[in-house]
Short mmCIF file of C-alpha atoms in Angstrom, two decimals:
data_model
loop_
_atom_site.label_atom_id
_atom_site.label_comp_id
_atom_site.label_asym_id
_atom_site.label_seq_id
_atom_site.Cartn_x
_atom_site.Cartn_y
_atom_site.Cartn_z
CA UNK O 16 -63.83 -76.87 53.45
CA UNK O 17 -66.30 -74.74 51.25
CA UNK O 18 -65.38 -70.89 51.69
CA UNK O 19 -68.02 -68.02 50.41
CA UNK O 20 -66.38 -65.11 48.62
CA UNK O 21 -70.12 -63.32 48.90
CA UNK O 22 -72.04 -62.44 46.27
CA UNK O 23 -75.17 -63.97 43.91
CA UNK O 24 -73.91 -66.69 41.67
CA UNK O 25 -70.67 -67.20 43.20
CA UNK O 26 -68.63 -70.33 43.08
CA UNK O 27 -68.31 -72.72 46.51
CA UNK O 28 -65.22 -74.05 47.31
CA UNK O 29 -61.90 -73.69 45.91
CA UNK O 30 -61.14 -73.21 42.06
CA UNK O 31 -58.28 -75.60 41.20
CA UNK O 32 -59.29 -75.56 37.54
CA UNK O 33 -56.03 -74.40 34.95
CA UNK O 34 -58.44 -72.21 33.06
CA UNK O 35 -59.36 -70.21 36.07
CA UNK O 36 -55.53 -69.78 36.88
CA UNK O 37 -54.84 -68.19 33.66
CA UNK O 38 -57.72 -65.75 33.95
CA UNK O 39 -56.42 -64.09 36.83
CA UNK O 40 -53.05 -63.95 35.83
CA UNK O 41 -53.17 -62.74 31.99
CA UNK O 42 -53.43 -59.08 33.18
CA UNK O 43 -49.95 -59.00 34.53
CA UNK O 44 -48.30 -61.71 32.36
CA UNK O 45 -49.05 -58.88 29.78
CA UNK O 46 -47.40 -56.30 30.88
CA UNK O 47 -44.45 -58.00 32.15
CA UNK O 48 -43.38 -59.99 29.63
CA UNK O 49 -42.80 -57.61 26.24
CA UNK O 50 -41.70 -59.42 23.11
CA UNK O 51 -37.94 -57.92 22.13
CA UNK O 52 -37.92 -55.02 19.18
CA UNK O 53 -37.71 -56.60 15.72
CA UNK O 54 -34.65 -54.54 15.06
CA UNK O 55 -32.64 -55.69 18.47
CA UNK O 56 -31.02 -58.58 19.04
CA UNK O 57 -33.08 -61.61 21.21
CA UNK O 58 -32.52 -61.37 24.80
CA UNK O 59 -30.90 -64.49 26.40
CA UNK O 60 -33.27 -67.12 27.44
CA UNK O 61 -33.62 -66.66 31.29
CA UNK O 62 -33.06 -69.32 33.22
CA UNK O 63 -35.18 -71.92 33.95
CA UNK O 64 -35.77 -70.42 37.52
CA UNK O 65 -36.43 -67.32 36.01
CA UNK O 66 -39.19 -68.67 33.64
CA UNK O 67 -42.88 -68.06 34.00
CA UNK O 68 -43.30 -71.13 34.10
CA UNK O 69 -41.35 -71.65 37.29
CA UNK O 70 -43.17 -68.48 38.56
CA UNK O 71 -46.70 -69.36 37.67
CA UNK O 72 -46.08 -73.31 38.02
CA UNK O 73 -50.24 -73.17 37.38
CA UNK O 74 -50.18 -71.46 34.23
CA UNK O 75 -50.38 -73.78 30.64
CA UNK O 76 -49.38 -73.02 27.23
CA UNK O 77 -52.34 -71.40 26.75
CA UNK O 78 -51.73 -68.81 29.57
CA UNK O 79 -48.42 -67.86 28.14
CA UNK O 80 -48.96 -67.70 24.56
CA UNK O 81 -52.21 -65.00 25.66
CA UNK O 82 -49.43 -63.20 27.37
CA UNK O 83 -47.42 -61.99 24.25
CA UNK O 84 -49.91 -61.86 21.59
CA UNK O 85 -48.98 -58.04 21.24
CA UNK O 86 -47.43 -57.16 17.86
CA UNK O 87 -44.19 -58.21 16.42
CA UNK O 88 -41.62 -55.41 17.56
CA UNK O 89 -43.89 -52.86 19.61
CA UNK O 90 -44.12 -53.70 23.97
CA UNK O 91 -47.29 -54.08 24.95
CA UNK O 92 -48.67 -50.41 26.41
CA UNK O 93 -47.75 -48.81 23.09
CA UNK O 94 -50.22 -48.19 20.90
CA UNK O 95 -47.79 -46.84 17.99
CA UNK O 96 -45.20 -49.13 18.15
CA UNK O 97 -42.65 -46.15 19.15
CA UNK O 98 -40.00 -46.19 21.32
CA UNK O 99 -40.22 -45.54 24.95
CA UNK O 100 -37.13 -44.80 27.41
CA UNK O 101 -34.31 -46.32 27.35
CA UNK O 102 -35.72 -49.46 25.92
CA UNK O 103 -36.23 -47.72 23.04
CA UNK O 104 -32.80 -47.69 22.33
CA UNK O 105 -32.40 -43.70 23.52
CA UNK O 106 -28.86 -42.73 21.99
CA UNK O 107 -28.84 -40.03 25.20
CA UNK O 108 -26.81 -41.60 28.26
CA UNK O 109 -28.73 -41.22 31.33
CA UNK O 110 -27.80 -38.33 33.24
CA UNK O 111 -25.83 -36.63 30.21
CA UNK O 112 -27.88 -33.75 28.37
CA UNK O 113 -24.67 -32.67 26.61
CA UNK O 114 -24.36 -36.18 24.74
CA UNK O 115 -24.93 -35.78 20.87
CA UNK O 116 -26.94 -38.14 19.42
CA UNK O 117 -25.59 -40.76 16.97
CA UNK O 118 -25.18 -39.33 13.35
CA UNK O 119 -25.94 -35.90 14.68
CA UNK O 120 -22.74 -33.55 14.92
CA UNK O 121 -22.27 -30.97 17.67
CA UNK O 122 -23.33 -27.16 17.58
CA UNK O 123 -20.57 -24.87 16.77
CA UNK O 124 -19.79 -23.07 20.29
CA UNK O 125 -21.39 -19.60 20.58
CA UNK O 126 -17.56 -17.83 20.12
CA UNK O 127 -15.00 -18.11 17.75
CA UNK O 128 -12.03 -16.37 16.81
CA UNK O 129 -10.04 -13.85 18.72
CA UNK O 130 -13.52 -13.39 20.60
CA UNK O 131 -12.79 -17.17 21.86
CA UNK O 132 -9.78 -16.35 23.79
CA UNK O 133 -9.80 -15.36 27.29
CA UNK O 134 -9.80 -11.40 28.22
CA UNK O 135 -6.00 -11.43 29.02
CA UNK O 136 -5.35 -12.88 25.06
CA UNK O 137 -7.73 -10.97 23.78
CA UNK O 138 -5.79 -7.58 24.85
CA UNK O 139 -2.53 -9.27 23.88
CA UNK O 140 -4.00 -9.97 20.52
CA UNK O 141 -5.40 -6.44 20.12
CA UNK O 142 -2.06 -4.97 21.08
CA UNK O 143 0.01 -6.76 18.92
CA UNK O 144 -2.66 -5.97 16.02
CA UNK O 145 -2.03 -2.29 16.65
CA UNK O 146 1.68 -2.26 16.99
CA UNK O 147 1.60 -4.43 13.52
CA UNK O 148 -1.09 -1.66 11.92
CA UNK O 149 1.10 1.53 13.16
CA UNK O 150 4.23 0.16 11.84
CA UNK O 151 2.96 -0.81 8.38
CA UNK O 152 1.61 2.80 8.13
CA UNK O 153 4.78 4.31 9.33
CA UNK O 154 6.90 2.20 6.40
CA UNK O 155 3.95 2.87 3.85
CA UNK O 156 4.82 6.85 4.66
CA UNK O 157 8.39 6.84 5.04
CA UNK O 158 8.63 5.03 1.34
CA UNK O 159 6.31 7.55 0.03
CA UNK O 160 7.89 10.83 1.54
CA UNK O 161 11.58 8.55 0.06
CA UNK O 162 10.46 8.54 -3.37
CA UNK O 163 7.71 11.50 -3.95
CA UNK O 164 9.17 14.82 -5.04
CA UNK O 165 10.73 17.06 -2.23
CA UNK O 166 8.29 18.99 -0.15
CA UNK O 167 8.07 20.68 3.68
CA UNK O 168 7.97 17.54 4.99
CA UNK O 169 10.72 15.37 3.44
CA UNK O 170 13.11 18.45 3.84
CA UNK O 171 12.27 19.07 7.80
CA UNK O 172 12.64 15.38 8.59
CA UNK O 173 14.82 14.08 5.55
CA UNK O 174 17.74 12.39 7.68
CA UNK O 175 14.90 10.19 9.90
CA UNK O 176 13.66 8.97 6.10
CA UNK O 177 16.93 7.99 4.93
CA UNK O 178 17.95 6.03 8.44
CA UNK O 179 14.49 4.64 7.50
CA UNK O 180 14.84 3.82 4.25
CA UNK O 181 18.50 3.01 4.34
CA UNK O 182 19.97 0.14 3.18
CA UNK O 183 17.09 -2.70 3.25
CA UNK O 184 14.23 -0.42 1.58
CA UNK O 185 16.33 1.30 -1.12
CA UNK O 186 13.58 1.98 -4.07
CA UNK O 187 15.26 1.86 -7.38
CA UNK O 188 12.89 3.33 -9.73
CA UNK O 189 14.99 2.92 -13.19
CA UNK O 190 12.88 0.24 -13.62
CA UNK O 191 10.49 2.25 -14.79
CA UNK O 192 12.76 5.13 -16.18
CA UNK O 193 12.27 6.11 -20.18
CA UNK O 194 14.90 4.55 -21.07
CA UNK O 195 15.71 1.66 -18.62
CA UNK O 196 18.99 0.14 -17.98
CA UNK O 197 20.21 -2.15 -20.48
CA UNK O 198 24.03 -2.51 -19.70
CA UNK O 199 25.86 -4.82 -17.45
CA UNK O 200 28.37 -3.24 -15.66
CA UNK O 201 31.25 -5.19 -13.84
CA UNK O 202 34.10 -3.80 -11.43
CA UNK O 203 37.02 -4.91 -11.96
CA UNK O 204 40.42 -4.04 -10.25
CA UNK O 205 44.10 -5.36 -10.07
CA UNK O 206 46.61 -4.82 -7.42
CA UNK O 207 50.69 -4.47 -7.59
CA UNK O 208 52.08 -6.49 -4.97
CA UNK O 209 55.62 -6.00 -2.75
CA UNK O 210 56.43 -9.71 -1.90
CA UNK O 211 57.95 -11.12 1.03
CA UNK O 212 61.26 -11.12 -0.47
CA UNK O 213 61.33 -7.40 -1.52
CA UNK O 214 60.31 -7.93 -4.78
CA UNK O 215 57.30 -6.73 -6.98
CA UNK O 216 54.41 -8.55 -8.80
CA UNK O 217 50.89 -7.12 -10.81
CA UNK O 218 48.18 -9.45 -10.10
CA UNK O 219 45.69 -10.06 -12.86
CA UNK O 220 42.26 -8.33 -12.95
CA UNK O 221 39.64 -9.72 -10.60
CA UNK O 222 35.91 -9.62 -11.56
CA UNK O 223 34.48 -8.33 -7.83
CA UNK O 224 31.20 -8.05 -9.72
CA UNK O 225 31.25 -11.59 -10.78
CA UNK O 226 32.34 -12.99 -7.43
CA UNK O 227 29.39 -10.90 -5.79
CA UNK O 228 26.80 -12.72 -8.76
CA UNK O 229 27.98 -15.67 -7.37
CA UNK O 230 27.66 -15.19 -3.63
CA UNK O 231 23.96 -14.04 -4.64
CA UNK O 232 23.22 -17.19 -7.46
CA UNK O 233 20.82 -19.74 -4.99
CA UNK O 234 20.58 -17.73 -2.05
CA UNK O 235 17.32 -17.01 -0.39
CA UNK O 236 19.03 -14.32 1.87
CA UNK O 237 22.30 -13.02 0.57
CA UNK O 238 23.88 -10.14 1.98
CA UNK O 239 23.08 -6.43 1.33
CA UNK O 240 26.93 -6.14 1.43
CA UNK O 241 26.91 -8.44 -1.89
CA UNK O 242 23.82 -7.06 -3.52
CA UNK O 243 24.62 -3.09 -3.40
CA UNK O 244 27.99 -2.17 -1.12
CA UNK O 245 30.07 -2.41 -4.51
CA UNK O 246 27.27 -1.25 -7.10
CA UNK O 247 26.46 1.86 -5.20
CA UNK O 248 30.03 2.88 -4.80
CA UNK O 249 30.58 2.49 -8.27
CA UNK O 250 27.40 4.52 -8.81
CA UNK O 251 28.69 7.25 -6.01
CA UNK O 252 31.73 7.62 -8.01
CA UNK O 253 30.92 8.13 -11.70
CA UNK O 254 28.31 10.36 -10.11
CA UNK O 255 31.22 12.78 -8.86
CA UNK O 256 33.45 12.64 -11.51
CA UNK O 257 33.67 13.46 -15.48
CA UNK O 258 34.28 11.32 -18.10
CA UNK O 259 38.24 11.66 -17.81
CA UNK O 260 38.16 10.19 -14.02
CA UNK O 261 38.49 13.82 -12.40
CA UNK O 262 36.56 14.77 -9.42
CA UNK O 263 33.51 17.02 -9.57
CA UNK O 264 32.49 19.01 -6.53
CA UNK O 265 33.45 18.35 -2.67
CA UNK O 266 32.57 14.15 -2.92
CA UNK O 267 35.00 13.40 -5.35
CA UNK O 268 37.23 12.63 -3.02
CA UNK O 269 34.48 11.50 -0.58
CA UNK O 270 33.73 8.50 -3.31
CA UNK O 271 37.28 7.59 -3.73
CA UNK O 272 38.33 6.47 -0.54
CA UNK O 273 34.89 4.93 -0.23
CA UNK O 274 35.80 2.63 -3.41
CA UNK O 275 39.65 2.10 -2.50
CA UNK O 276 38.28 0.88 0.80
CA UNK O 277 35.53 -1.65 -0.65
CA UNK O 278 38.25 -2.80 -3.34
CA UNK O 279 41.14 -3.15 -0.90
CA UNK O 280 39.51 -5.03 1.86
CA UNK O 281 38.36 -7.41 -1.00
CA UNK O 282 41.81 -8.00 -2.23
CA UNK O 283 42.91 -8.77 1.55
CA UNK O 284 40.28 -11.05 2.13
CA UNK O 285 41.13 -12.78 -0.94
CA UNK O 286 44.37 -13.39 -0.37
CA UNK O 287 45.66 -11.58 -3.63
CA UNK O 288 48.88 -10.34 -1.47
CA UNK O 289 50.08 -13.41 -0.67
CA UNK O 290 51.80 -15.12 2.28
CA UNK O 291 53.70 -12.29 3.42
CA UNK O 292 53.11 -9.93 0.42
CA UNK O 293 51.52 -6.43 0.89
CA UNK O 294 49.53 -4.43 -1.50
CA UNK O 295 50.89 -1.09 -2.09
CA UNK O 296 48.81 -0.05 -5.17
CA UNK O 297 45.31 -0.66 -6.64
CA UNK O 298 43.83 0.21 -9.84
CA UNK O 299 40.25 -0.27 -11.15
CA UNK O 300 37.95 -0.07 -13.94
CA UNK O 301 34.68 -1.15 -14.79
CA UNK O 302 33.67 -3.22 -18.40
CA UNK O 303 30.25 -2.53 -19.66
CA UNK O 304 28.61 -4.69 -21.85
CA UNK O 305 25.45 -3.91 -23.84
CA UNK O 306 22.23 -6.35 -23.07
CA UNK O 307 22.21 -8.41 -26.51
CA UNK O 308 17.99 -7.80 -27.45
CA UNK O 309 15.90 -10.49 -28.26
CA UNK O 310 15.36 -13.43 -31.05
CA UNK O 311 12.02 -11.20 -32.41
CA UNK O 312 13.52 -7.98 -32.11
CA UNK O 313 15.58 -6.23 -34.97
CA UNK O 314 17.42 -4.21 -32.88
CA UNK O 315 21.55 -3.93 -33.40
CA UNK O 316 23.41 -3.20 -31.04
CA UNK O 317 27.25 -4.38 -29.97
CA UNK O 318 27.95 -6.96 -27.36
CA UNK O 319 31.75 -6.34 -27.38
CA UNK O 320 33.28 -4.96 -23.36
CA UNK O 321 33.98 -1.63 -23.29
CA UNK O 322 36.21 -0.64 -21.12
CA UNK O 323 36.92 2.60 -18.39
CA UNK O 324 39.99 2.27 -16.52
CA UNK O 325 41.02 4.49 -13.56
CA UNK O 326 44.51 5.82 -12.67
CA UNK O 327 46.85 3.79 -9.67
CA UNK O 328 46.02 4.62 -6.35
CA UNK O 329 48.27 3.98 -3.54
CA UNK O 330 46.86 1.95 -0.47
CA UNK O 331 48.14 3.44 2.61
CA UNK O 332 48.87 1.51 5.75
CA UNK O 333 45.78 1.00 7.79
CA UNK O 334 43.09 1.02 4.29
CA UNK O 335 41.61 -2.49 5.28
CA UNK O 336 41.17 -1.41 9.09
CA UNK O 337 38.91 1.71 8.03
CA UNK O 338 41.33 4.00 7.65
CA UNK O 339 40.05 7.04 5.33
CA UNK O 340 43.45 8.58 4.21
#
């Protein structure tokens, strides 16, 4: 049966011819059929079902090769060849605009710092800043006031400065003296000894200096007791007293039962008594011993001990328990 579509030169009847087939179906072979990105791996082949030629059973060789003669690597639609959703290979994943893209690192965030924290840290931070500030300004004065020359304010307040200062922050400035130190000085004391069985013995002298170097030698945090208790009572008494061992002033006798304490509770703790034995009396000196100078230097001076030795004292009941008699 002939069928009219209308029109002058028309064609009767039905068009089974291949060629007219492929004319009407080029258009949208075109566009759905994009040749893969030269840079991207080749799809699968699709199944046979899938095919166009299964779709378009019609269609020759000739219809499908007009449908991909676009250029190698660009879809058909794009005149520059770019890129075009996510068939582009968009590093973006759909739906995320806080993905980074590959080889691109991510902004710093707009805060850093203490100004990153929370408001709650952020006062705790400030806080602790200030109590840190006010007590490095508080030390920084009380060492100044310690060591600068008496005024107003270092006589009205002098006992809060040395509670301060006292013992950790001591300042020894002979460093720095005219004429530093250049002497070793080492106490030394010996003890006579009543024995358990009524009799008496002198002990030899004991270097307390020496055992204190020792305690000292390789430790990251030795004692103040073992860098300064025996040195400064030393110190305390040749301060008070002349050069024949008698006192001077009202502390004379202040500094000695400060140094027969130190020197008896040494002696008990070292066992110098005995099992049994009680010490009864004490004497001690210090030997002082000149810094020899160096290889380049042509100074003389003698390295032989000299030698200043104190009278007996008696050590009365009670010395090692803090008695002050």
């Amino acid at each position: 049966m002939d069928v009219h579509d209308g029109g002058p030169g028309s064609p009767q009847g039905r068009n089974t011819s291949g060629e007219a087939g492929a004319d009407t179906e080029t258009s949208p072979a075109r566009d759905a059929v994009p040749r893969p990105r030269a840079e991207l791996p080749s799809p699968e082949p699709e199944p046979e079902s899938a095919s166009p030629r299964a779709e378009h059973g019609d269609l020759g060789e000739d219809a499908l090769g007009e449908s991909v003669d676009a250029p190698t690597g660009a879809p058909v639609g794009e005149p520059d060849g770019g890129p075009v959703g996510d068939q582009a290979g968009d590093s973006h994943p759909v739906g995320d605009p806080d993905a980074v893209l590959v080889g691109e690192s991510r902004p710093p965030e707009g805060r850093t710092g203490v100004a990153a924290l929370s408001l709650r840290y952020q006062v705790g931070a400030a806080l602790a800043l200030a109590v840190v500030a006010v007590t490095v300004c508080v030390h920084v004065g009380m060492v100044f006031l310690h060591v600068a020359p008496s005024n107003t304010v270092s006589k009205a307040h002098g006992k809060a400065i040395d509670d301060w200062i006292y013992p950790e922050f001591e300042q020894n400035w002979k460093l720095f003296a005219p004429n530093p130190l250049q002497q070793n000085i080492a106490v030394q004391v010996r003890a006579q000894v009543r024995t358990a069985d009524g009799g008496s013995r002198t002990t030899g002298w004991y270097d307390l200096s020496a055992q204190d170097g020792r305690a000292i030698d390789g430790n990251l945090v030795p004692s103040h007791t073992q860098q300064n208790e025996l040195r400064r009572a030393w110190d305390f008494f040749t301060a008070t007293h002349d050069n024949d061992n008698h006192p001077v002033g009202l502390r004379g006798a202040l500094s000695e039962t400060y140094l027969r304490h130190i020197v008896v509770l040494r002696l008990e703790r070292g066992g110098a008594a005995g099992d049994g034995g009680v010490v009864e009396r004490i004497q001690v000196r210090s030997q002082t011993t000149n810094v020899a100078p160096p290889k380049w230097s042509t100074e003389k001076v003698s390295t032989s001990p000299v030698y200043r030795v104190l009278s007996w004292w008696s050590a009365p009941d009670g010395e090692t328990e803090g008695g002050t008699r």
